[in-house]
mmCIF file of C-alpha atoms and ligand atoms in Angstrom:
data_model
loop_
_atom_site.group_PDB
_atom_site.id
_atom_site.type_symbol
_atom_site.label_atom_id
_atom_site.label_comp_id
_atom_site.label_asym_id
_atom_site.label_seq_id
_atom_site.Cartn_x
_atom_site.Cartn_y
_atom_site.Cartn_z
ATOM 1 C CA MET A 1 -25.189 -9.094 -9.011
ATOM 2 C CA ILE A 2 -22.967 -8.147 -11.950
ATOM 3 C CA VAL A 3 -20.564 -5.425 -10.813
ATOM 4 C CA THR A 4 -20.345 -2.587 -13.329
ATOM 5 C CA ALA A 5 -18.643 0.788 -13.194
ATOM 6 C CA GLN A 6 -22.051 2.214 -12.262
ATOM 7 C CA ASN A 7 -22.931 -0.043 -9.318
ATOM 8 C CA SER A 8 -19.496 -1.006 -7.958
ATOM 9 C CA PRO A 9 -18.641 0.437 -4.538
ATOM 10 C CA ARG A 10 -17.195 3.935 -4.492
ATOM 11 C CA ILE A 11 -14.118 4.183 -2.287
ATOM 12 C CA LEU A 12 -12.104 7.225 -1.261
ATOM 13 C CA VAL A 13 -8.404 6.755 -0.481
ATOM 14 C CA THR A 14 -6.754 9.796 1.108
ATOM 15 C CA GLY A 15 -2.984 9.673 0.658
ATOM 16 C CA GLY A 16 -3.612 7.415 -2.347
ATOM 17 C CA ALA A 17 -0.562 8.627 -4.276
ATOM 18 C CA GLY A 18 1.798 7.538 -1.499
ATOM 19 C CA PHE A 19 3.582 4.242 -0.978
ATOM 20 C CA LEU A 20 0.825 2.286 0.800
ATOM 21 C CA GLY A 21 -2.029 4.254 -0.753
ATOM 22 C CA SER A 22 -1.009 3.496 -4.333
ATOM 23 C CA HIS A 23 -0.826 -0.255 -3.615
ATOM 24 C CA LEU A 24 -4.226 -0.046 -1.935
ATOM 25 C CA CYS A 25 -5.665 1.752 -5.003
ATOM 26 C CA ASP A 26 -4.291 -1.076 -7.193
ATOM 27 C CA ARG A 27 -5.972 -3.665 -5.009
ATOM 28 C CA LEU A 28 -9.324 -1.841 -4.949
ATOM 29 C CA ILE A 29 -9.343 -1.306 -8.721
ATOM 30 C CA ALA A 30 -8.476 -4.985 -9.237
ATOM 31 C CA ASP A 31 -11.427 -5.884 -6.975
ATOM 32 C CA GLY A 32 -13.802 -3.845 -9.160
ATOM 33 C CA ALA A 33 -14.287 -0.710 -7.020
ATOM 34 C CA ARG A 34 -14.526 2.871 -8.222
ATOM 35 C CA VAL A 35 -11.655 4.687 -6.537
ATOM 36 C CA ILE A 36 -11.168 8.350 -5.746
ATOM 37 C CA CYS A 37 -7.531 8.950 -4.848
ATOM 38 C CA LEU A 38 -7.139 12.202 -2.921
ATOM 39 C CA ASP A 39 -3.648 13.527 -2.238
ATOM 40 C CA ASN A 40 -1.754 16.813 -1.989
ATOM 41 C CA LEU A 41 1.486 15.144 -3.255
ATOM 42 C CA TYR A 42 3.427 16.238 -0.150
ATOM 43 C CA THR A 43 5.357 12.944 -0.050
ATOM 44 C CA GLY A 44 3.404 10.991 -2.652
ATOM 45 C CA SER A 45 3.939 11.098 -6.369
ATOM 46 C CA LEU A 46 1.929 10.957 -9.568
ATOM 47 C CA ALA A 47 4.392 8.319 -10.787
ATOM 48 C CA ASN A 48 2.963 5.916 -8.163
ATOM 49 C CA ILE A 49 -0.477 6.083 -9.770
ATOM 50 C CA ALA A 50 0.518 6.801 -13.409
ATOM 51 C CA HIS A 51 -0.618 3.314 -14.467
ATOM 52 C CA LEU A 52 -4.090 3.974 -13.010
ATOM 53 C CA ARG A 53 -4.684 7.372 -14.595
ATOM 54 C CA GLY A 54 -7.129 7.002 -17.450
ATOM 55 C CA HIS A 55 -8.783 3.911 -15.921
ATOM 56 C CA GLU A 56 -12.558 4.382 -16.081
ATOM 57 C CA ARG A 57 -12.995 3.567 -12.371
ATOM 58 C CA PHE A 58 -10.084 5.680 -11.104
ATOM 59 C CA GLU A 59 -10.047 9.396 -10.369
ATOM 60 C CA PHE A 60 -7.243 11.504 -8.891
ATOM 61 C CA VAL A 61 -8.113 14.652 -6.918
ATOM 62 C CA GLU A 62 -5.321 16.948 -5.737
ATOM 63 C CA HIS A 63 -6.421 18.260 -2.352
ATOM 64 C CA ASP A 64 -5.095 18.824 1.167
ATOM 65 C CA VAL A 65 -7.015 16.854 3.830
ATOM 66 C CA ILE A 66 -6.539 19.719 6.272
ATOM 67 C CA GLU A 67 -9.330 21.398 4.251
ATOM 68 C CA PRO A 68 -12.816 19.810 4.170
ATOM 69 C CA TYR A 69 -13.879 17.837 1.100
ATOM 70 C CA SER A 70 -17.046 16.099 -0.024
ATOM 71 C CA PHE A 71 -17.773 13.030 -2.172
ATOM 72 C CA GLU A 72 -20.533 10.445 -2.298
ATOM 73 C CA VAL A 73 -18.745 7.284 -1.163
ATOM 74 C CA ASP A 74 -19.356 3.902 0.460
ATOM 75 C CA GLN A 75 -15.958 3.541 2.139
ATOM 76 C CA ILE A 76 -13.104 5.862 3.137
ATOM 77 C CA TYR A 77 -9.507 4.831 3.777
ATOM 78 C CA ASN A 78 -7.738 7.673 5.586
ATOM 79 C CA LEU A 79 -4.004 7.315 4.829
ATOM 80 C CA ALA A 80 -2.981 10.921 4.173
ATOM 81 C CA CYS A 81 -0.024 11.769 6.427
ATOM 82 C CA PRO A 82 3.743 11.867 5.944
ATOM 83 C CA ALA A 83 5.060 8.651 7.505
ATOM 84 C CA SER A 84 8.849 8.789 7.433
ATOM 85 C CA PRO A 85 10.549 10.540 10.388
ATOM 86 C CA PRO A 86 12.504 13.075 8.234
ATOM 87 C CA HIS A 87 9.330 13.955 6.308
ATOM 88 C CA TYR A 88 6.976 14.253 9.261
ATOM 89 C CA GLN A 89 9.556 16.245 11.231
ATOM 90 C CA ARG A 90 10.176 18.665 8.327
ATOM 91 C CA ASP A 91 7.008 20.640 9.168
ATOM 92 C CA PRO A 92 5.737 19.182 12.453
ATOM 93 C CA ILE A 93 2.802 21.574 12.741
ATOM 94 C CA PHE A 94 1.587 20.554 9.289
ATOM 95 C CA THR A 95 1.958 16.885 10.352
ATOM 96 C CA MET A 96 -0.177 17.403 13.440
ATOM 97 C CA LYS A 97 -2.780 19.345 11.447
ATOM 98 C CA THR A 98 -2.858 16.605 8.814
ATOM 99 C CA SER A 99 -3.506 13.938 11.442
ATOM 100 C CA VAL A 100 -6.097 15.873 13.416
ATOM 101 C CA PHE A 101 -7.972 17.900 10.770
ATOM 102 C CA GLY A 102 -7.527 15.045 8.306
ATOM 103 C CA ALA A 103 -9.254 12.699 10.761
ATOM 104 C CA ILE A 104 -12.057 15.183 11.444
ATOM 105 C CA ASN A 105 -12.680 15.744 7.732
ATOM 106 C CA ALA A 106 -12.741 11.998 6.977
ATOM 107 C CA LEU A 107 -15.059 11.376 9.945
ATOM 108 C CA GLU A 108 -17.392 14.248 9.009
ATOM 109 C CA LEU A 109 -17.711 12.783 5.524
ATOM 110 C CA ALA A 110 -18.388 9.332 6.999
ATOM 111 C CA LYS A 111 -21.003 10.815 9.317
ATOM 112 C CA ARG A 112 -22.804 12.561 6.436
ATOM 113 C CA THR A 113 -22.661 9.693 3.933
ATOM 114 C CA GLY A 114 -22.844 6.693 6.294
ATOM 115 C CA ALA A 115 -19.590 5.421 4.763
ATOM 116 C CA ARG A 116 -17.377 3.057 6.748
ATOM 117 C CA VAL A 117 -14.075 4.790 7.534
ATOM 118 C CA PHE A 118 -10.647 3.202 8.025
ATOM 119 C CA GLN A 119 -7.840 4.960 9.893
ATOM 120 C CA ALA A 120 -4.204 4.168 9.082
ATOM 121 C CA SER A 121 -2.897 4.426 12.636
ATOM 122 C CA THR A 122 0.545 3.280 13.612
ATOM 123 C CA SER A 123 2.721 1.304 15.999
ATOM 124 C CA GLU A 124 4.069 4.740 16.977
ATOM 125 C CA VAL A 125 1.045 5.077 19.298
ATOM 126 C CA TYR A 126 3.009 2.653 21.542
ATOM 127 C CA GLY A 127 6.014 5.061 21.534
ATOM 128 C CA ASP A 128 9.156 3.469 22.993
ATOM 129 C CA PRO A 129 7.268 0.446 24.327
ATOM 130 C CA LYS A 130 7.883 -1.065 27.723
ATOM 131 C CA VAL A 131 5.639 -4.047 26.901
ATOM 132 C CA HIS A 132 7.068 -6.412 24.301
ATOM 133 C CA PRO A 133 5.648 -7.531 21.906
ATOM 134 C CA GLN A 134 2.903 -4.923 21.748
ATOM 135 C CA PRO A 135 -0.756 -6.009 22.073
ATOM 136 C CA GLU A 136 -3.567 -3.553 21.262
ATOM 137 C CA SER A 137 -4.411 -3.336 24.985
ATOM 138 C CA TYR A 138 -1.070 -1.599 25.704
ATOM 139 C CA TRP A 139 -1.547 2.185 26.155
ATOM 140 C CA GLY A 140 1.993 3.030 25.137
ATOM 141 C CA HIS A 141 4.958 5.052 26.360
ATOM 142 C CA VAL A 142 5.041 8.241 24.333
ATOM 143 C CA ASN A 143 6.955 11.488 24.810
ATOM 144 C CA PRO A 144 4.349 14.233 24.251
ATOM 145 C CA ILE A 145 6.890 17.002 23.560
ATOM 146 C CA GLY A 146 9.682 15.378 21.534
ATOM 147 C CA VAL A 147 10.582 15.559 17.854
ATOM 148 C CA ARG A 148 8.481 12.459 17.037
ATOM 149 C CA SER A 149 5.457 13.728 18.976
ATOM 150 C CA CYS A 150 3.884 15.572 16.034
ATOM 151 C CA TYR A 151 3.389 12.171 14.418
ATOM 152 C CA ASP A 152 2.885 9.928 17.468
ATOM 153 C CA GLU A 153 0.539 12.254 19.320
ATOM 154 C CA GLY A 154 -1.156 13.324 16.075
ATOM 155 C CA LYS A 155 -1.989 9.684 15.367
ATOM 156 C CA ARG A 156 -3.104 9.154 18.968
ATOM 157 C CA ALA A 157 -5.392 12.203 18.751
ATOM 158 C CA ALA A 158 -6.763 10.843 15.463
ATOM 159 C CA GLU A 159 -7.579 7.538 17.170
ATOM 160 C CA THR A 160 -9.363 9.475 19.924
ATOM 161 C CA LEU A 161 -11.426 11.306 17.301
ATOM 162 C CA PHE A 162 -12.308 8.031 15.585
ATOM 163 C CA PHE A 163 -13.582 6.506 18.821
ATOM 164 C CA ASP A 164 -15.468 9.673 19.834
ATOM 165 C CA TYR A 165 -17.195 9.899 16.426
ATOM 166 C CA GLN A 166 -18.094 6.231 16.843
ATOM 167 C CA ARG A 167 -19.527 6.727 20.347
ATOM 168 C CA VAL A 168 -21.185 10.109 19.715
ATOM 169 C CA HIS A 169 -22.370 9.755 16.101
ATOM 170 C CA GLY A 170 -22.362 5.992 15.550
ATOM 171 C CA VAL A 171 -19.791 6.220 12.732
ATOM 172 C CA ASP A 172 -18.662 2.796 11.478
ATOM 173 C CA ILE A 173 -14.887 2.862 12.102
ATOM 174 C CA ARG A 174 -11.918 0.582 11.476
ATOM 175 C CA VAL A 175 -8.608 1.442 13.148
ATOM 176 C CA ALA A 176 -5.448 -0.398 12.075
ATOM 177 C CA ARG A 177 -2.185 0.085 13.951
ATOM 178 C CA ILE A 178 0.279 -0.485 11.150
ATOM 179 C CA PHE A 179 3.838 -1.604 11.945
ATOM 180 C CA ASN A 180 6.855 -0.889 9.699
ATOM 181 C CA THR A 181 5.942 -1.762 6.122
ATOM 182 C CA TYR A 182 8.228 -1.738 3.096
ATOM 183 C CA GLY A 183 8.153 -2.499 -0.608
ATOM 184 C CA PRO A 184 8.278 -1.082 -4.122
ATOM 185 C CA ARG A 185 7.202 2.557 -4.581
ATOM 186 C CA MET A 186 8.829 3.790 -1.411
ATOM 187 C CA ASP A 187 10.459 7.067 -2.354
ATOM 188 C CA PRO A 188 14.261 6.604 -2.712
ATOM 189 C CA ASN A 189 14.633 9.793 -0.620
ATOM 190 C CA ASP A 190 11.982 8.741 1.883
ATOM 191 C CA GLY A 191 14.487 8.286 4.707
ATOM 192 C CA ARG A 192 13.052 5.079 6.172
ATOM 193 C CA VAL A 193 15.444 2.285 6.933
ATOM 194 C CA VAL A 194 14.716 -0.354 4.283
ATOM 195 C CA SER A 195 14.652 2.110 1.379
ATOM 196 C CA ASN A 196 17.724 3.953 2.710
ATOM 197 C CA PHE A 197 19.760 0.763 3.080
ATOM 198 C CA ILE A 198 18.820 -0.665 -0.322
ATOM 199 C CA VAL A 199 19.455 2.600 -2.154
ATOM 200 C CA GLN A 200 22.790 3.046 -0.362
ATOM 201 C CA ALA A 201 23.828 -0.546 -1.147
ATOM 202 C CA LEU A 202 22.887 -0.287 -4.808
ATOM 203 C CA ARG A 203 24.836 2.966 -5.131
ATOM 204 C CA GLY A 204 27.889 1.481 -3.441
ATOM 205 C CA GLU A 205 27.588 4.003 -0.606
ATOM 206 C CA ALA A 206 28.086 3.325 3.100
ATOM 207 C CA ILE A 207 24.993 2.003 4.859
ATOM 208 C CA THR A 208 24.037 4.421 7.637
ATOM 209 C CA ILE A 209 23.130 2.766 10.925
ATOM 210 C CA TYR A 210 21.755 5.200 13.503
ATOM 211 C CA GLY A 211 22.961 4.309 17.000
ATOM 212 C CA ASP A 212 24.590 0.909 17.521
ATOM 213 C CA GLY A 213 21.988 -0.971 15.446
ATOM 214 C CA THR A 214 20.683 -3.043 18.378
ATOM 215 C CA GLN A 215 17.252 -1.394 18.175
ATOM 216 C CA THR A 216 14.632 -3.678 16.613
ATOM 217 C CA ARG A 217 11.773 -3.383 14.133
ATOM 218 C CA SER A 218 9.476 -5.951 12.530
ATOM 219 C CA PHE A 219 8.997 -5.502 8.790
ATOM 220 C CA CYS A 220 5.872 -6.314 6.811
ATOM 221 C CA TYR A 221 5.838 -6.575 3.020
ATOM 222 C CA VAL A 222 3.350 -4.195 1.413
ATOM 223 C CA ASP A 223 1.171 -6.843 -0.304
ATOM 224 C CA ASP A 224 0.565 -8.594 3.021
ATOM 225 C CA LEU A 225 -0.289 -5.314 4.673
ATOM 226 C CA VAL A 226 -2.775 -4.275 1.971
ATOM 227 C CA ASP A 227 -4.446 -7.666 2.278
ATOM 228 C CA GLY A 228 -4.824 -7.097 6.027
ATOM 229 C CA MET A 229 -6.265 -3.620 5.456
ATOM 230 C CA ASP A 230 -8.806 -4.975 2.991
ATOM 231 C CA ARG A 231 -9.838 -7.757 5.379
ATOM 232 C CA LEU A 232 -10.244 -5.351 8.297
ATOM 233 C CA MET A 233 -12.296 -2.911 6.226
ATOM 234 C CA ASN A 234 -14.652 -5.640 5.069
ATOM 235 C CA CYS A 235 -14.967 -7.889 8.136
ATOM 236 C CA HIS A 236 -17.759 -8.095 10.684
ATOM 237 C CA LEU A 237 -16.711 -6.551 14.012
ATOM 238 C CA ASP A 238 -18.149 -7.208 17.464
ATOM 239 C CA SER A 239 -16.084 -4.361 18.905
ATOM 240 C CA PHE A 240 -14.438 -1.398 17.216
ATOM 241 C CA ASP A 241 -11.126 -1.919 19.038
ATOM 242 C CA PRO A 242 -7.929 -1.181 17.046
ATOM 243 C CA VAL A 243 -6.172 -4.029 15.244
ATOM 244 C CA ASN A 244 -2.385 -4.409 14.922
ATOM 245 C CA LEU A 245 -1.258 -5.128 11.349
ATOM 246 C CA GLY A 246 2.380 -6.081 10.884
ATOM 247 C CA ASN A 247 4.819 -8.940 10.519
ATOM 248 C CA PRO A 248 5.913 -10.260 13.940
ATOM 249 C CA VAL A 249 9.372 -11.366 12.756
ATOM 250 C CA GLU A 250 11.684 -9.019 14.681
ATOM 251 C CA LEU A 251 15.135 -7.963 13.435
ATOM 252 C CA THR A 252 17.810 -5.657 14.763
ATOM 253 C CA ILE A 253 18.692 -2.784 12.439
ATOM 254 C CA LYS A 254 22.215 -4.177 12.276
ATOM 255 C CA GLN A 255 20.834 -7.487 10.965
ATOM 256 C CA VAL A 256 18.889 -5.597 8.301
ATOM 257 C CA ALA A 257 22.043 -3.693 7.285
ATOM 258 C CA GLU A 258 24.114 -6.874 7.064
ATOM 259 C CA ARG A 259 21.513 -8.675 4.943
ATOM 260 C CA VAL A 260 21.113 -5.784 2.541
ATOM 261 C CA LEU A 261 24.859 -5.313 2.240
ATOM 262 C CA ARG A 262 25.494 -9.006 1.700
ATOM 263 C CA SER A 263 22.815 -9.402 -0.950
ATOM 264 C CA TYR A 264 22.818 -6.094 -2.795
ATOM 265 C CA GLY A 265 25.941 -4.210 -1.789
ATOM 266 C CA VAL A 266 28.443 -3.292 -4.456
ATOM 267 C CA GLY A 267 31.458 -2.747 -2.257
ATOM 268 C CA GLY A 268 29.820 -0.575 0.410
ATOM 269 C CA SER A 269 30.466 -0.585 4.148
ATOM 270 C CA ILE A 270 28.596 0.309 7.346
ATOM 271 C CA GLU A 271 28.816 3.805 8.823
ATOM 272 C CA TYR A 272 27.485 4.537 12.329
ATOM 273 C CA ARG A 273 25.635 7.821 12.941
ATOM 274 C CA PRO A 274 24.047 9.267 16.108
ATOM 275 C CA LEU A 275 20.719 7.789 17.160
ATOM 276 C CA PRO A 276 17.867 10.279 16.621
ATOM 277 C CA SER A 277 16.131 11.304 19.837
ATOM 278 C CA ASP A 278 13.226 9.176 21.087
ATOM 279 C CA ASP A 279 14.038 6.432 18.560
ATOM 280 C CA PRO A 280 12.136 3.378 19.894
ATOM 281 C CA THR A 281 14.441 0.611 21.111
ATOM 282 C CA GLN A 282 12.170 -2.310 20.227
ATOM 283 C CA ARG A 283 9.041 -2.982 18.248
ATOM 284 C CA GLN A 284 7.159 -6.174 17.469
ATOM 285 C CA PRO A 285 3.432 -6.569 16.909
ATOM 286 C CA ASP A 286 1.280 -9.053 18.761
ATOM 287 C CA ILE A 287 -1.045 -9.972 15.882
ATOM 288 C CA SER A 288 -3.278 -12.464 17.732
ATOM 289 C CA ARG A 289 -6.314 -10.234 17.242
ATOM 290 C CA ALA A 290 -5.757 -9.890 13.480
ATOM 291 C CA GLN A 291 -5.178 -13.643 13.195
ATOM 292 C CA GLU A 292 -8.421 -14.473 15.004
ATOM 293 C CA LEU A 293 -10.608 -11.724 13.572
ATOM 294 C CA LEU A 294 -9.317 -11.580 9.992
ATOM 295 C CA ASP A 295 -7.697 -15.003 9.571
ATOM 296 C CA TRP A 296 -4.674 -12.977 8.480
ATOM 297 C CA THR A 297 -0.950 -13.676 8.847
ATOM 298 C CA PRO A 298 1.778 -12.051 6.724
ATOM 299 C CA MET A 299 3.045 -14.576 4.185
ATOM 300 C CA THR A 300 6.070 -12.887 2.585
ATOM 301 C CA PRO A 301 9.485 -13.791 4.067
ATOM 302 C CA PHE A 302 11.768 -10.796 4.577
ATOM 303 C CA ALA A 303 14.269 -12.157 2.020
ATOM 304 C CA ASP A 304 11.611 -12.273 -0.697
ATOM 305 C CA GLY A 305 10.167 -8.860 0.098
ATOM 306 C CA LEU A 306 13.668 -7.405 0.172
ATOM 307 C CA GLU A 307 14.423 -8.880 -3.228
ATOM 308 C CA ARG A 308 11.264 -7.423 -4.792
ATOM 309 C CA THR A 309 12.006 -4.047 -3.239
ATOM 310 C CA ALA A 310 15.645 -4.099 -4.349
ATOM 311 C CA SER A 311 14.575 -5.023 -7.906
ATOM 312 C CA TYR A 312 12.257 -2.020 -7.920
ATOM 313 C CA PHE A 313 14.975 0.356 -6.739
ATOM 314 C CA SER A 314 17.557 -1.066 -9.076
ATOM 315 C CA ARG A 315 15.259 -0.449 -12.069
ATOM 316 C CA LEU A 316 14.456 3.015 -10.747
ATOM 317 C CA LEU A 317 18.053 4.046 -10.094
ATOM 318 C CA ASN A 318 19.805 2.300 -12.937
ATOM 319 C CA PRO A 319 18.025 0.025 -15.390
ATOM 320 C CA LYS A 320 21.359 -1.531 -16.392
ATOM 321 C CA LEU A 321 22.278 -2.598 -12.855
ATOM 322 C CA VAL A 322 22.345 -6.377 -12.363
ATOM 323 C CA LEU A 323 21.377 -7.605 -8.897
ATOM 324 C CA SER A 324 23.412 -10.270 -7.156
ATOM 325 C CA ARG A 325 21.641 -12.054 -4.346
ATOM 326 C CA GLU A 326 22.952 -14.619 -1.946
ATOM 327 C CA PRO A 327 20.614 -16.745 0.177
ATOM 328 C CA MET A 328 19.713 -15.161 3.505
ATOM 329 C CA GLU A 329 19.860 -17.114 6.730
ATOM 330 C CA ILE A 330 16.653 -16.175 8.532
ATOM 331 C CA ARG A 331 13.460 -16.348 6.513
ATOM 332 C CA GLY A 332 10.615 -14.780 8.433
ATOM 333 C CA GLY A 333 6.944 -14.771 7.542
HETATM 334 P P1 NAD B 1 3.740 8.096 2.258
HETATM 335 O O1 NAD B 1 4.425 9.307 2.741
HETATM 336 O O2 NAD B 1 4.308 7.361 1.091
HETATM 337 O O3 NAD B 1 2.223 8.404 1.900
HETATM 338 C C1 NAD B 1 1.469 9.423 2.533
HETATM 339 C C2 NAD B 1 0.613 10.093 1.477
HETATM 340 O O4 NAD B 1 -0.196 11.099 2.111
HETATM 341 C C3 NAD B 1 1.469 10.813 0.415
HETATM 342 O O5 NAD B 1 0.976 10.509 -0.873
HETATM 343 C C4 NAD B 1 1.288 12.289 0.771
HETATM 344 O O6 NAD B 1 1.439 13.139 -0.347
HETATM 345 C C5 NAD B 1 -0.115 12.290 1.348
HETATM 346 N N1 NAD B 1 -0.353 13.419 2.248
HETATM 347 C C6 NAD B 1 0.389 13.828 3.300
HETATM 348 N N2 NAD B 1 -0.170 14.896 3.898
HETATM 349 C C7 NAD B 1 -1.315 15.161 3.210
HETATM 350 C C8 NAD B 1 -2.318 16.158 3.330
HETATM 351 N N3 NAD B 1 -2.298 17.085 4.304
HETATM 352 N N4 NAD B 1 -3.350 16.142 2.440
HETATM 353 C C9 NAD B 1 -3.403 15.205 1.453
HETATM 354 N N5 NAD B 1 -2.464 14.255 1.280
HETATM 355 C C10 NAD B 1 -1.431 14.224 2.164
HETATM 356 O O7 NAD B 1 3.604 7.111 3.510
HETATM 357 P P2 NAD B 1 3.009 5.632 3.620
HETATM 358 O O8 NAD B 1 4.065 4.770 4.161
HETATM 359 O O9 NAD B 1 2.335 5.257 2.375
HETATM 360 O O10 NAD B 1 1.939 5.820 4.784
HETATM 361 C C11 NAD B 1 0.560 5.910 4.511
HETATM 362 C C12 NAD B 1 -0.204 5.956 5.827
HETATM 363 O O11 NAD B 1 0.036 4.761 6.569
HETATM 364 C C13 NAD B 1 0.193 7.127 6.726
HETATM 365 O O12 NAD B 1 -0.963 7.623 7.359
HETATM 366 C C14 NAD B 1 1.110 6.486 7.734
HETATM 367 O O13 NAD B 1 1.088 7.165 8.961
HETATM 368 C C15 NAD B 1 0.509 5.102 7.855
HETATM 369 N N6 NAD B 1 1.525 4.144 8.306
HETATM 370 C C16 NAD B 1 2.490 3.698 7.456
HETATM 371 C C17 NAD B 1 3.448 2.822 7.924
HETATM 372 C C18 NAD B 1 4.536 2.277 7.032
HETATM 373 O O14 NAD B 1 5.428 1.588 7.527
HETATM 374 N N7 NAD B 1 4.536 2.502 5.744
HETATM 375 C C19 NAD B 1 3.439 2.403 9.258
HETATM 376 C C20 NAD B 1 2.451 2.900 10.096
HETATM 377 C C21 NAD B 1 1.486 3.752 9.615
HETATM 378 N N1 UDP B 2 17.566 3.881 10.712
HETATM 379 C C1 UDP B 2 18.914 3.684 10.487
HETATM 380 N N2 UDP B 2 19.457 4.170 9.341
HETATM 381 C C2 UDP B 2 18.725 4.819 8.395
HETATM 382 C C3 UDP B 2 17.347 4.997 8.622
HETATM 383 C C4 UDP B 2 16.800 4.529 9.808
HETATM 384 O O1 UDP B 2 19.622 3.081 11.307
HETATM 385 O O2 UDP B 2 19.299 5.213 7.373
HETATM 386 C C5 UDP B 2 16.981 3.332 11.952
HETATM 387 C C6 UDP B 2 16.157 4.325 12.753
HETATM 388 O O3 UDP B 2 16.976 5.061 13.647
HETATM 389 C C7 UDP B 2 15.210 3.385 13.470
HETATM 390 C C8 UDP B 2 14.984 2.243 12.496
HETATM 391 O O4 UDP B 2 16.086 2.301 11.584
HETATM 392 O O5 UDP B 2 15.810 2.872 14.633
HETATM 393 C C9 UDP B 2 13.695 2.353 11.712
HETATM 394 O O6 UDP B 2 13.632 3.648 11.155
HETATM 395 P P1 UDP B 2 12.463 4.105 10.188
HETATM 396 O O7 UDP B 2 12.630 5.570 9.957
HETATM 397 O O8 UDP B 2 12.398 3.220 9.009
HETATM 398 O O9 UDP B 2 11.110 3.799 10.992
HETATM 399 P P2 UDP B 2 10.618 4.143 12.482
HETATM 400 O O10 UDP B 2 11.759 4.625 13.317
HETATM 401 O O11 UDP B 2 9.599 5.194 12.301
HETATM 402 O O12 UDP B 2 10.096 2.852 12.961
#
C-alpha cells in the first residue's frame, strides 16, 4: 500500500515537546506517520519541535494531560511527565496528578478508539534497588513518602492502571521501563546529571557531584532509546509484561564527571555537594527481555553520545565555542 498523509497511521505523543518526545516525533514523522504532539510545555519547549511545525503530517496541541482529551488515533505514546528530579519535585502534587490522571486519560482514549497505548515508565519503579542489575521481575525498593515518591509512586500507580485497563477492558498496552537517557535537546537547566555536567564544563564552572560520586547509573543515548520504543510499540507480544529499555554499561557519577571534565572542561574543577535524599545508590538494566523480544541492544558508546550532546550544548550556549575532545578510556555500548 502506498502510504499517504490520508492513510498513514495517526499517532498521539503526549509530552511530545520534551526531550524524548521530540526525538520520538522526529522518528515517527520520518517513518511516514501523522503525529499529534500534545504538551502543556511545563518542561518541554516549542524550540524542540520548531523544525516540525508546518509539516503537513505534524500537529501541535497545547493541553494538560491531567484534563481529558479526545482524538481519533491508532497509537498513543504517553510520555507527558516532568522527568528530572528538580522539576518533578518542584510541584510534587502536580507530578503525581500528571502520572495518574495522565495515565487514565491515555487509557480511556485507547479504550474508546482501540488504539495501542505505550507508557513511558521508568527505572525509578525499582527505587533504590537491592537486586543488581535490575530485571523486570524485581518489584523494587521504593520509599512511598519521600521527596522522590511523587515520581516513583506516580509511575508505579500508572503501571498499575495500565495493567488493570488491560485486564478489565482488554486495552492493548506496552510498558517500557526507561533507564537514564541523555542527548541533544535536554534543557540546559534540566538538572539531570549529563546535561548539568556538560553545561558546567562548557561554561568553565565547577562540576557538581552530589554525594561522593560512587553512586552508579547506566546511560542510554536518545537515538538508541527511541529505536527501542518504536520496536516495543510495533512488536508482537505474548505477554504484556514491562520491558526494560536502557544501556547496561554502568558508570559511577565520578567517572562521568571526570570524562566530561577531561573532554569538554575549560579549566573547571569538581565540587562536592550533599547527596539528595533517597538518591539510588546503583542502577543498571538487565535488558535480556528487550534483546530477545525486540532484537534490540543500544549501539551508541557513551563517548560518542557524549560528544553529540556536548556539540549540541556548545552550539546552544555559545556558537563560537570550539570543542576539544580527548579519547575516552571506556567505550560502552
Ligand atoms: P521532559 O521533561 O523533557 O519531557 C516531558 C514532557 O512532558 C515535557 O515536554 C513537558 O512539558 C510535558 N508535560 C509534563 N507534564 C505535563 C502535563 N501535565 N500535561 C502535558 N504535558 C506535560 O522529560 P523526558 O526525559 O523527555 O521524559 C519523557 C518521559 O519519559 C517522561 O514520562 C519520563 O518519566 C520518561 N522517562 C525518561 C527518562 C530519561 O532518562 N529521559 C527515564 C525514564 C523515564
Ligand atoms: N547528580 C550529580 N550532580 C548533578 C546532577 C545529578 O551528582 O549536578 C547525581 C544525582 O545525585 C544522581 C545521579 O547524578 O545520583 C543521576 O541524577 P539524575 O538527576 O540525572 O537522574 P536520577 O537520579 O533520576 O537517576
